[in-house]
Coordinates of C-alpha atoms (C1' of nucleotides) in Angstrom, one line a residue:
Chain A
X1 CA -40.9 23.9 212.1
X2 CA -37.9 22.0 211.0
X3 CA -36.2 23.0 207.7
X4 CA -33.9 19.9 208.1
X5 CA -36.8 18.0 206.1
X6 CA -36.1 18.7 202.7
X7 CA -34.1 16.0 201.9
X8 CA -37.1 14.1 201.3
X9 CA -38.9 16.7 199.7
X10 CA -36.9 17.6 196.5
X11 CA -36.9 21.2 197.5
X12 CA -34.4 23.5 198.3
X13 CA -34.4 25.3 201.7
X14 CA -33.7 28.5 199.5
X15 CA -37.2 27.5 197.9
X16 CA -38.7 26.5 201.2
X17 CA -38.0 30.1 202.8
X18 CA -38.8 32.0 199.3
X19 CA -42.4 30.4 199.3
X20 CA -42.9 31.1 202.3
X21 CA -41.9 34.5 202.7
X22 CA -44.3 35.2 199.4
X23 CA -47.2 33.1 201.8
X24 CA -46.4 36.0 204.2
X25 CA -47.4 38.5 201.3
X26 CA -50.2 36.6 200.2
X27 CA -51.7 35.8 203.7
X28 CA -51.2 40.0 204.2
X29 CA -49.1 39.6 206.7
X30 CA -46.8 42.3 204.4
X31 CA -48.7 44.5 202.3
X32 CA -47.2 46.1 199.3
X33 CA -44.9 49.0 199.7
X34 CA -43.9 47.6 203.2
X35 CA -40.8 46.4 204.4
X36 CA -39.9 42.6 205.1
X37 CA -37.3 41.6 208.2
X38 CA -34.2 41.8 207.9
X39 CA -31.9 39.1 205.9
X40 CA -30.5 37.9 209.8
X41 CA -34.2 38.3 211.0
X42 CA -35.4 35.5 208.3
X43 CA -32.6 33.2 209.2
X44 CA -33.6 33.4 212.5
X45 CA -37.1 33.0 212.0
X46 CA -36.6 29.7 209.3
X47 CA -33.2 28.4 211.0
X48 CA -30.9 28.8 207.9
X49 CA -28.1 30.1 207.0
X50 CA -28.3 34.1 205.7
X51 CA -27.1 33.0 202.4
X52 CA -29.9 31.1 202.3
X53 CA -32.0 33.7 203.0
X54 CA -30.4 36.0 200.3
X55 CA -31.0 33.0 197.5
X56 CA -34.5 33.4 198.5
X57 CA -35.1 36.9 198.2
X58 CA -33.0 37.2 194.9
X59 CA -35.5 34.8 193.2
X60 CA -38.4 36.6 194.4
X61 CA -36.9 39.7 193.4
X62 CA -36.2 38.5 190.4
X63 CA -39.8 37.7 189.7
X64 CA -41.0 41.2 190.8
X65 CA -42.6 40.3 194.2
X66 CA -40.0 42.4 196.3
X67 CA -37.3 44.6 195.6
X68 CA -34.5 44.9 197.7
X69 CA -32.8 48.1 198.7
X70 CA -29.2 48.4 200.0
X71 CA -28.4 49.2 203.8
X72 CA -32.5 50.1 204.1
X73 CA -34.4 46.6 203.5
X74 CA -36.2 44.5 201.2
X75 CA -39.9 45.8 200.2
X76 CA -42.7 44.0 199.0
X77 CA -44.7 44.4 195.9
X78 CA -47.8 42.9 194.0
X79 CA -51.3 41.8 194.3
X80 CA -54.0 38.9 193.2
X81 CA -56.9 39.7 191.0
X82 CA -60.5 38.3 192.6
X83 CA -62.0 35.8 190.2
X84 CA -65.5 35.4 190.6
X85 CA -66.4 31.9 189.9
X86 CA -69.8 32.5 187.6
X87 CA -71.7 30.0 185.1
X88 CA -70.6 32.4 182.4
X89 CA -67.6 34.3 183.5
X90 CA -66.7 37.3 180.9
X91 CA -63.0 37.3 181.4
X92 CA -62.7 40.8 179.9
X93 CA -64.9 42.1 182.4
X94 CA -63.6 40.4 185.4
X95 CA -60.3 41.8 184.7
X96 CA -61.3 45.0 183.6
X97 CA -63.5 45.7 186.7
X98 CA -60.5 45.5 188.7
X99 CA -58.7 48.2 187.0
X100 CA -56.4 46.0 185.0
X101 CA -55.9 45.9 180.9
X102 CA -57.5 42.5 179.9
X103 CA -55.4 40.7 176.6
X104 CA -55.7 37.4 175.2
X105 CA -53.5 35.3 172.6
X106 CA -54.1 32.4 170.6
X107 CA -51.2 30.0 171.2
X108 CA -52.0 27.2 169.0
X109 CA -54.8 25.6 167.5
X110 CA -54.6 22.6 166.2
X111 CA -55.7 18.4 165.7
X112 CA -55.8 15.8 168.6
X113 CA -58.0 13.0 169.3
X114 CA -60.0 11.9 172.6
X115 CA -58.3 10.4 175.5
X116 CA -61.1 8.6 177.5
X117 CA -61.5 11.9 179.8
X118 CA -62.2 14.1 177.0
X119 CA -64.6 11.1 175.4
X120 CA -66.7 10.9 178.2
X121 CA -66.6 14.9 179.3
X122 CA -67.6 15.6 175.3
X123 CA -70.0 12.7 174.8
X124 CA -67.5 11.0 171.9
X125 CA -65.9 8.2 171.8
X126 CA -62.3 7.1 172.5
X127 CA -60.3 8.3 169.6
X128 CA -63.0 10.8 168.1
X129 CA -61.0 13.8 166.4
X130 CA -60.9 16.8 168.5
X131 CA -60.3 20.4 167.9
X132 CA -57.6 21.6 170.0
X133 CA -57.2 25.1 171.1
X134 CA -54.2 26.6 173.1
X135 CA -54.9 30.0 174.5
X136 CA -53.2 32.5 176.5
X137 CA -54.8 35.5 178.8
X138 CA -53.3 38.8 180.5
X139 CA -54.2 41.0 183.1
X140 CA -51.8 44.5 182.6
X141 CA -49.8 41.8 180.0
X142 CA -49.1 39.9 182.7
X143 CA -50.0 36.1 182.0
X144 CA -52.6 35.2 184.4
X145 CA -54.6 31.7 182.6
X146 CA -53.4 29.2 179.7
X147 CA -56.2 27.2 179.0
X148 CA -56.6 24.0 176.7
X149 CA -60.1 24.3 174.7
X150 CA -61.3 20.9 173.1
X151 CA -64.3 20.6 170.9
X152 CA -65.7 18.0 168.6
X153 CA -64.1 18.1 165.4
X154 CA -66.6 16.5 163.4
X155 CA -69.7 18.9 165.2
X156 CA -67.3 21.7 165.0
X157 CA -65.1 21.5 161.4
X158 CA -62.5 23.8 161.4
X159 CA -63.1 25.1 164.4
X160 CA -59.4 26.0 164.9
X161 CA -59.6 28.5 162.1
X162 CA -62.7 29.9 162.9
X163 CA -61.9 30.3 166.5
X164 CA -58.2 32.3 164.8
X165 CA -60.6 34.6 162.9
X166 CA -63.4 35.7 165.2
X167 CA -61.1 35.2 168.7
X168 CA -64.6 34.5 170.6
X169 CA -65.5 30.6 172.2
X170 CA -69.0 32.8 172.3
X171 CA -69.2 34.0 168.8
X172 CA -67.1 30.4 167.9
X173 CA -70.2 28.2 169.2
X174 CA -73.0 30.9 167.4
X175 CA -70.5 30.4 164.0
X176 CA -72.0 26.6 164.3
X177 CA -75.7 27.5 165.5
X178 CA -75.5 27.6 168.8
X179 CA -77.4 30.3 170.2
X180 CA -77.5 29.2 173.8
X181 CA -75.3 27.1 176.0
X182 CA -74.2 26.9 180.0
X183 CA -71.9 25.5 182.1
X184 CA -72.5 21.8 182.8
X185 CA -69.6 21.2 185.2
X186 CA -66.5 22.9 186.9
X187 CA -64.5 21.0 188.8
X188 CA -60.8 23.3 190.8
X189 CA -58.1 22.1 191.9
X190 CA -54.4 22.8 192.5
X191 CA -51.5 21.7 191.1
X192 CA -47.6 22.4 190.6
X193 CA -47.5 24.2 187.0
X194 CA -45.6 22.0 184.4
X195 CA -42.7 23.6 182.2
X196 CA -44.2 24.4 178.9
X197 CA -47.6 26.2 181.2
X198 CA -44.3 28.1 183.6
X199 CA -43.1 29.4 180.3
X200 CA -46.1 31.0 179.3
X201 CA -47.5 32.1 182.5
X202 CA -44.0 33.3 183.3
X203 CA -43.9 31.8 187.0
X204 CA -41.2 29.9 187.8
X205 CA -40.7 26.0 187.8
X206 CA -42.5 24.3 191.1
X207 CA -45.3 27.4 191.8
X208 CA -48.7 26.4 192.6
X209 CA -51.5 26.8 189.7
X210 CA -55.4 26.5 190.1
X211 CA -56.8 23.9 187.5
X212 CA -60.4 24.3 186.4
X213 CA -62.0 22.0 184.3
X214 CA -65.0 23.1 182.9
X215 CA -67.3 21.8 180.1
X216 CA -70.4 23.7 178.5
X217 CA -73.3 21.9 177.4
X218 CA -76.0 22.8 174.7
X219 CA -80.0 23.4 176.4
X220 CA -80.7 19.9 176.0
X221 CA -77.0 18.7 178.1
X222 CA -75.4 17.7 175.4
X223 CA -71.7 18.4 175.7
X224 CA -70.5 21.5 173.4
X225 CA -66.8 22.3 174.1
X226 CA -64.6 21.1 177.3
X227 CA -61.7 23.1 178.9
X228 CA -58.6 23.2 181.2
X229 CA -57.8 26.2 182.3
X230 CA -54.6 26.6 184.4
X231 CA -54.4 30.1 186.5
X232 CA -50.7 31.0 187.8
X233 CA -52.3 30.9 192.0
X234 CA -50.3 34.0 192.6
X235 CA -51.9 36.3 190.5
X236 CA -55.4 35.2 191.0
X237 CA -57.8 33.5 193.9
X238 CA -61.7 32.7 193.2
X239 CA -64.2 34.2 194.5
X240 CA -67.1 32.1 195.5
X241 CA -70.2 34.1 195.3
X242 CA -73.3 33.5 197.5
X243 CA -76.7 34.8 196.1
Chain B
X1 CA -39.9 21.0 177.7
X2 CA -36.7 21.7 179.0
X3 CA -35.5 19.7 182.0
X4 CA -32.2 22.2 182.6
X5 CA -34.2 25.4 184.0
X6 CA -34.0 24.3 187.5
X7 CA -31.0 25.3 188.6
X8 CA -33.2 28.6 188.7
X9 CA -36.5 27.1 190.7
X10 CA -35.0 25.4 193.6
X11 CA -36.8 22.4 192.6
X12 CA -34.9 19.2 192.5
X13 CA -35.1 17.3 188.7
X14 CA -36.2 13.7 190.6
X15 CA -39.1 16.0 192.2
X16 CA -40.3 17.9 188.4
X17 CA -40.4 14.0 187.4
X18 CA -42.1 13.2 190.4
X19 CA -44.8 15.7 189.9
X20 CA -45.3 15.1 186.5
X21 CA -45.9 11.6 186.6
X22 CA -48.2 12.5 189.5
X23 CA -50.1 15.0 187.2
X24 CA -50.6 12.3 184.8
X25 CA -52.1 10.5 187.1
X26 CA -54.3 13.3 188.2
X27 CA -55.0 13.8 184.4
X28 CA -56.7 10.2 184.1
X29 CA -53.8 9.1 181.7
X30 CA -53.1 6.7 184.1
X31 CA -55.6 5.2 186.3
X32 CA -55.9 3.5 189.2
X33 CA -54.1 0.0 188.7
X34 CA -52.8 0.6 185.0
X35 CA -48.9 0.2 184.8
X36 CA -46.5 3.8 184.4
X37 CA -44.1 3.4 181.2
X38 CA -40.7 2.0 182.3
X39 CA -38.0 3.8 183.9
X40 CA -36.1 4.3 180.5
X41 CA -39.2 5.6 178.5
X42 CA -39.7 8.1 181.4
X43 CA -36.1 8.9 181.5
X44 CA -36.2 9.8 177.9
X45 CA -39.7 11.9 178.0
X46 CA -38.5 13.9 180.7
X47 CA -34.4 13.9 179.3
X48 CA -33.3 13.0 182.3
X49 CA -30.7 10.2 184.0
X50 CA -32.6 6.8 185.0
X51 CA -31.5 7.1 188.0
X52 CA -33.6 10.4 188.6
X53 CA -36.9 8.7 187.3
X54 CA -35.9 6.3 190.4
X55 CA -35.9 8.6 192.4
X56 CA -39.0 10.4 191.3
X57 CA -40.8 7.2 191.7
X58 CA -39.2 6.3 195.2
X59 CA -41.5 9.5 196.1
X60 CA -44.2 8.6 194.6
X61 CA -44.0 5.2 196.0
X62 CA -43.5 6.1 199.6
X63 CA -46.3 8.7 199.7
X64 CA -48.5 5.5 198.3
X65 CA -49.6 7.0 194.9
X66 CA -47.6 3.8 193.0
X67 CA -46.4 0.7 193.6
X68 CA -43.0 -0.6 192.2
X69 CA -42.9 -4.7 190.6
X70 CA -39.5 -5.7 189.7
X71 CA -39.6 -7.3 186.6
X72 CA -43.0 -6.2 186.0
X73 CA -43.4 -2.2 186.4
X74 CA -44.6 0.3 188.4
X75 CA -48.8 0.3 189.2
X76 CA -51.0 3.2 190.1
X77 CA -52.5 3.8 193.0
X78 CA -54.8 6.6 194.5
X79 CA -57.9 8.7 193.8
X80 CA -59.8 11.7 194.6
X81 CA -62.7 12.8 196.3
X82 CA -65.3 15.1 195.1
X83 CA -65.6 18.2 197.1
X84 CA -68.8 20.2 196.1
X85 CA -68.5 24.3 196.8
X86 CA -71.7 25.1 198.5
X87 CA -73.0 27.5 201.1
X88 CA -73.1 25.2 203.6
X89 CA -71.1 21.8 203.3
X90 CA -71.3 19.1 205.4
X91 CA -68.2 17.4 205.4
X92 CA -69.5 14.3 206.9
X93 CA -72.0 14.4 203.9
X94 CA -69.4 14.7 201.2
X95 CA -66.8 12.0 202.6
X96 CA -69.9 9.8 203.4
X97 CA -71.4 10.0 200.3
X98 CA -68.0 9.1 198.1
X99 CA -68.2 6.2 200.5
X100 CA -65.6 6.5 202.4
X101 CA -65.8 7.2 206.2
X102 CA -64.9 10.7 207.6
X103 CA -63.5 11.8 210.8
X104 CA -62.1 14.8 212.6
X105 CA -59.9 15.8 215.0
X106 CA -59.5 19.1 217.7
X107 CA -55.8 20.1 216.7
X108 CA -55.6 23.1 219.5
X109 CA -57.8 26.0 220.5
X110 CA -55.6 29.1 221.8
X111 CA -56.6 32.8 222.1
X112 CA -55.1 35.2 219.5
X113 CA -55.6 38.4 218.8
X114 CA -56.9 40.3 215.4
X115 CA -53.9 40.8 212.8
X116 CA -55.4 43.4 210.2
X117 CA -56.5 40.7 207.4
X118 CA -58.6 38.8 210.6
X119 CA -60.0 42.1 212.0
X120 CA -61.2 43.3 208.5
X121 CA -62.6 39.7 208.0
X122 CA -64.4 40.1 211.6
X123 CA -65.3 43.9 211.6
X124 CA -63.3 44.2 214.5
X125 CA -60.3 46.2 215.8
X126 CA -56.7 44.9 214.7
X127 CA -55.7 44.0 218.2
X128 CA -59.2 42.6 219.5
X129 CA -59.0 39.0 221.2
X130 CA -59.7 36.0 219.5
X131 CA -60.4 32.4 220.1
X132 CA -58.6 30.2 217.4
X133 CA -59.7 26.5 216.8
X134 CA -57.2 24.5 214.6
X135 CA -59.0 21.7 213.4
X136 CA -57.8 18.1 211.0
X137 CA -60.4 16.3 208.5
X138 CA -59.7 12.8 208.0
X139 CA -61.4 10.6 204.6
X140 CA -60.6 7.2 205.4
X141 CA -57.8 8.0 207.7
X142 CA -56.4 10.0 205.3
X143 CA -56.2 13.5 206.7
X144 CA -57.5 16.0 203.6
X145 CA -58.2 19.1 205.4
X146 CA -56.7 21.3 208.4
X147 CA -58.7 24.4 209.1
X148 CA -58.1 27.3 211.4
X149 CA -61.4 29.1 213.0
X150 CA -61.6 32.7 214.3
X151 CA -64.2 33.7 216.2
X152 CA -64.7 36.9 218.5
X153 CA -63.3 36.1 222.1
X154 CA -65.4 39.1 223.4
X155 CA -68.5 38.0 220.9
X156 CA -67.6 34.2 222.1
X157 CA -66.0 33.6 225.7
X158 CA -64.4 30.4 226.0
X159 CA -65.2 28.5 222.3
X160 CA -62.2 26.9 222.4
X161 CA -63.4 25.0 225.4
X162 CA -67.0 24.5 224.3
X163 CA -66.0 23.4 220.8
X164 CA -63.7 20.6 222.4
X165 CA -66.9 19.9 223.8
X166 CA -69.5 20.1 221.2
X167 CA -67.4 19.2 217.9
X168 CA -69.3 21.3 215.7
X169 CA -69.2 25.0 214.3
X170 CA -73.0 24.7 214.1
X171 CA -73.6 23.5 217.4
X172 CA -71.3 26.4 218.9
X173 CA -73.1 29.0 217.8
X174 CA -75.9 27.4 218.7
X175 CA -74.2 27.5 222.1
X176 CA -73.8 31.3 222.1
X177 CA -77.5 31.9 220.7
X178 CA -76.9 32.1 217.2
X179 CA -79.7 30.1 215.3
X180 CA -78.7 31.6 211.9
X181 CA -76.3 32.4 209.7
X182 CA -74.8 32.2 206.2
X183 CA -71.2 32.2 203.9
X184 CA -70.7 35.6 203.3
X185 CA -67.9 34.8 201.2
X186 CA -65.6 32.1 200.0
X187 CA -62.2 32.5 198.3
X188 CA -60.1 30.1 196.9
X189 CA -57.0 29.8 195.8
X190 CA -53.8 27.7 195.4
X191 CA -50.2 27.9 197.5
X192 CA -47.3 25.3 198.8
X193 CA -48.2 23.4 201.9
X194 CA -46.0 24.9 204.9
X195 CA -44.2 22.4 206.9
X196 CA -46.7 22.5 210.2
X197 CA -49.7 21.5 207.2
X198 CA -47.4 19.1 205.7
X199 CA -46.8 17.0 208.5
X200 CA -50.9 17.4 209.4
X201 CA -51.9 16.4 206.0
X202 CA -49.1 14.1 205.2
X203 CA -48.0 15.1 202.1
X204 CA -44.8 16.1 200.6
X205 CA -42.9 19.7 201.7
X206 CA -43.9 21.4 198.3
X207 CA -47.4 19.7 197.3
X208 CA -49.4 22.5 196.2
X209 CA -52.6 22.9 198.3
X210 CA -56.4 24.7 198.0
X211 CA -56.3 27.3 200.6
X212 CA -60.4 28.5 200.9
X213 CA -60.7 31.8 202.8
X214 CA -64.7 32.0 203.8
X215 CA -66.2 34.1 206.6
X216 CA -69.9 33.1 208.0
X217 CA -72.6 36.5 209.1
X218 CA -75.9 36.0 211.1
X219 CA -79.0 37.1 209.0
X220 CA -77.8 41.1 209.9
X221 CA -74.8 40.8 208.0
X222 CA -72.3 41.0 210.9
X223 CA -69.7 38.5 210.8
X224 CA -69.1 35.7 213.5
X225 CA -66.7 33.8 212.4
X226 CA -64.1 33.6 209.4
X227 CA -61.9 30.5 208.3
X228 CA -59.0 29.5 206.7
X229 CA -59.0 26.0 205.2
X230 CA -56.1 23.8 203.4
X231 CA -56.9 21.2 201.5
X232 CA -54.3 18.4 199.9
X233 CA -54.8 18.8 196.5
X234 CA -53.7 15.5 196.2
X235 CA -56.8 14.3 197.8
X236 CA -59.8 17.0 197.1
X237 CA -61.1 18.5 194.2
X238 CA -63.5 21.0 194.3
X239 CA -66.9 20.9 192.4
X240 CA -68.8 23.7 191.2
X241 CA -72.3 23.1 190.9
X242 CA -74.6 24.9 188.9
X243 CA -78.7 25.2 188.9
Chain C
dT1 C1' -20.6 62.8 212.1
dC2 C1' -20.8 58.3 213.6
dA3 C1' -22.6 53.9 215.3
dA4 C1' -25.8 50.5 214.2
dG5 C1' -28.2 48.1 211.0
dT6 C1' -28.8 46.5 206.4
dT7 C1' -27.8 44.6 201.9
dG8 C1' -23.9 43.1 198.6
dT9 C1' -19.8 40.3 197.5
dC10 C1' -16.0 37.2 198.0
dT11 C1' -13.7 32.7 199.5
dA12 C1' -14.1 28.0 201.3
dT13 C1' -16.0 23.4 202.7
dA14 C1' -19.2 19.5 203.2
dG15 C1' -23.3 17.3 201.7
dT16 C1' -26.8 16.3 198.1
dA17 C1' -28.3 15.9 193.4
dA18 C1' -27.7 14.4 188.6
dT19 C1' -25.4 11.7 185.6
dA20 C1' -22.9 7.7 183.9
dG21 C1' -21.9 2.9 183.8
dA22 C1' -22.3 -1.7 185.1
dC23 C1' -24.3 -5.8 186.8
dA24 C1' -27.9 -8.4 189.7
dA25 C1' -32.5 -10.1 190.2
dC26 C1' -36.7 -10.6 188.7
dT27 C1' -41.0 -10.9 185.2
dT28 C1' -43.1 -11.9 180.9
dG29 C1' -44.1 -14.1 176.7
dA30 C1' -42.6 -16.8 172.8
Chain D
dT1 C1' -36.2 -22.7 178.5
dC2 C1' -34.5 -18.4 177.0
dA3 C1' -34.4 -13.7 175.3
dA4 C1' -36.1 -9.3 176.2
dG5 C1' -37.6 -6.1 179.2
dT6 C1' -38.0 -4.3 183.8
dT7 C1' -36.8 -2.9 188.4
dG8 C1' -32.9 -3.0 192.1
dT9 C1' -28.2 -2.0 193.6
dC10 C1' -23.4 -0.6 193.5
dT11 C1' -19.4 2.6 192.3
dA12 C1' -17.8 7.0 190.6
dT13 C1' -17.6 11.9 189.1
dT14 C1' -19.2 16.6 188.6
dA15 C1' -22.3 20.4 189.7
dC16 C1' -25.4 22.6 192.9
dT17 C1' -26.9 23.7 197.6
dA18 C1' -26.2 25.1 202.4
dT19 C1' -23.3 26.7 205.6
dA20 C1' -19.6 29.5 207.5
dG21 C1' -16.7 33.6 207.8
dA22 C1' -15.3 38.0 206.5
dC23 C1' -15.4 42.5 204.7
dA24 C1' -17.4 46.2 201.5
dA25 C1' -20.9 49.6 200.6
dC26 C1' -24.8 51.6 201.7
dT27 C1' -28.9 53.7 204.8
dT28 C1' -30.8 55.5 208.9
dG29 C1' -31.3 58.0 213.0
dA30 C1' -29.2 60.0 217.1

DNA sequence: TCAAGTTGTCTATAGTAATAGACAACTTGA
DNA sequence: TCAAGTTGTCTATTACTATAGACAACTTGA
């Protein structure tokens, strides 16, 4: 393993050797409450310089995955909530079954229009008027999801306020007449969190997020509401459940 | 969006460009063949210098996700392949069936020996002997996917050998008498390729990858052998299926 | 108590990144 | 053909990163 690469990578070594260090906590190779190696030990192990090293721990103390102690070490600290991937997934639940405080938070709701993705995952066309609706969840009040809900505004009027009063896509969709709905489609995958989503999920720039898009149809398949839900990847993994 | 909060994420300003753009891409606002905006549009959008949007886009165009015209502008270039979450997936099936042609590759098969996380995984003792089969998935010649396979050395003398033989998990087991057996569990979640899996899946030293966690039991439960896969995210997205 | 080990802080140097400015070389459409 | 727009290349300056060295301040265990 060369560190010598990064000149073609756009990330510092300092990065490099803080990510993975926090792989090391993530794969269990440290488990919380134990001690890392040494500042000298690290260098040694990713061929940089201990300064290097220290730039690396300070930002992951910083973010509250270690905590270092002078003249005795560096110790580790946090842990990932298990997401079971479900047709209908109660977030409240999920969260709460693991001991943690669920919370949510309207960021935003507001007007937008259909890009061709959202036309053809909502059944519209190009340039149909959307609803547009920003939310925020926490685990403990720690950010874990920001997810971007987009429904039909002309099948949905006003579905931004309605969504502000009774805070519920459940209750939202009954609001309208819909009694019954499931999940049509989920597609994950990863991606490097953008600014505005680091903000709110409080993770720094660069960090790995799990994208989900999802959309819910009605009984007979036709599109309800679609959704992109970003999850900060080091507070949650998915669970894939077999039955 | 502020551009000047890197100095505290270790992440170059050409590279948040670079993944931006690329998340656009990802996004369907730009798809395959449609021209990026200009150098100066981007420069402003993001509030950086030109010459960092070059340089984002020298990435981009190395790694063959654009294509630069002088004169002209810069063309899109690259797609992703539909990777459906099932019990059991045939990777040939899935690769096949996006029409593309899939191939593999025996990296290395090594003993090893049970860290904690593998022993729980493998209901044995931390310390047992393993066998460990490092394996690279090709789409196209593209590499997507590099696995790492635990199995019991004591359960399964010799796998690594007979798996450079056979090729196949399925086919192994087979080998060793085991007709049987199911995902007992699959976990997913999202990290920063490491530089051994960047050079394997040729991607970038800080793409964000899909690391899936699953472990296989025979029809008693017991487990035979767990797995750690990571995918480019760049290449795969996941599908959840429902019914 | 003291040596060894560990983190914390300071100074200094060389290389890379980000910005700025300018001009060349090309494409596109009127 | 020419103007406008676009990418390509060059020079220059400042700030950040990576390394190096050294010493301070603390912990730990013999």
């Amino acid at each position: 393993m060369s560190m010598q690469d990064t000149a073609s990578s756009g990330v510092a070594l300092w990065r490099l050797v803080a990510d993975g260090i926090e792989r090391g906590i993530a794969e269990g190779r440290f488990a919380a409450g134990e001690k890392l190696p040494g500042e000298m030990e690290i260098a040694e192990t990713y061929r940089v310089n201990r300064h290097t090293v220290r730039r690396a721990l300070a930002a992951l103390a910083e973010r509250g995955l270690v905590r270092a102690e002078r003249g005795s070490g560096t110790y580790v600290e946090a842990q990932r909530i298990a997401y079971p991937l479900r047709s209908r997934t109660r977030f409240s639940e999920i969260v709460g079954a693991g001991g943690r405080e669920p919370g949510g938070q309207l960021i935003d709701a507001s007007e937008d229009v259909a890009s061709r993705e959202l036309a053809r995952e909502l059944g519209l066309k190009v340039g149909a008027p959307l609803v547009r609706i920003e939310s925020l969840r926490f685990a403990d009040r720690a950010p874990i999801c920001v997810a971007t809900t987009w429904l039909s505004a002309a099948r949905f009027p006003g579905a931004g306020e309605v969504y502000a009063d009774l805070r519920s896509m459940t209750k939202l969709l009954e609001h309208f007449g819909v009694r019954d709905y499931r999940r049509a489609s989920t597609r994950i995958t990863a991606g490097i969190v953008d600014a505005t989503d680091a903000a709110r999920l409080d993770v720094a720039l660069g960090r790995p997020i799990l994208v989900v898009d999802s959309t819910d149809v009605d009984p007979d398949g036709r599109p309800l509401v679609t959704k992109r839900s970003r999850f900060a990847a080091e507070r949650v993994e998915f669970l894939v459940e077999n039955g």
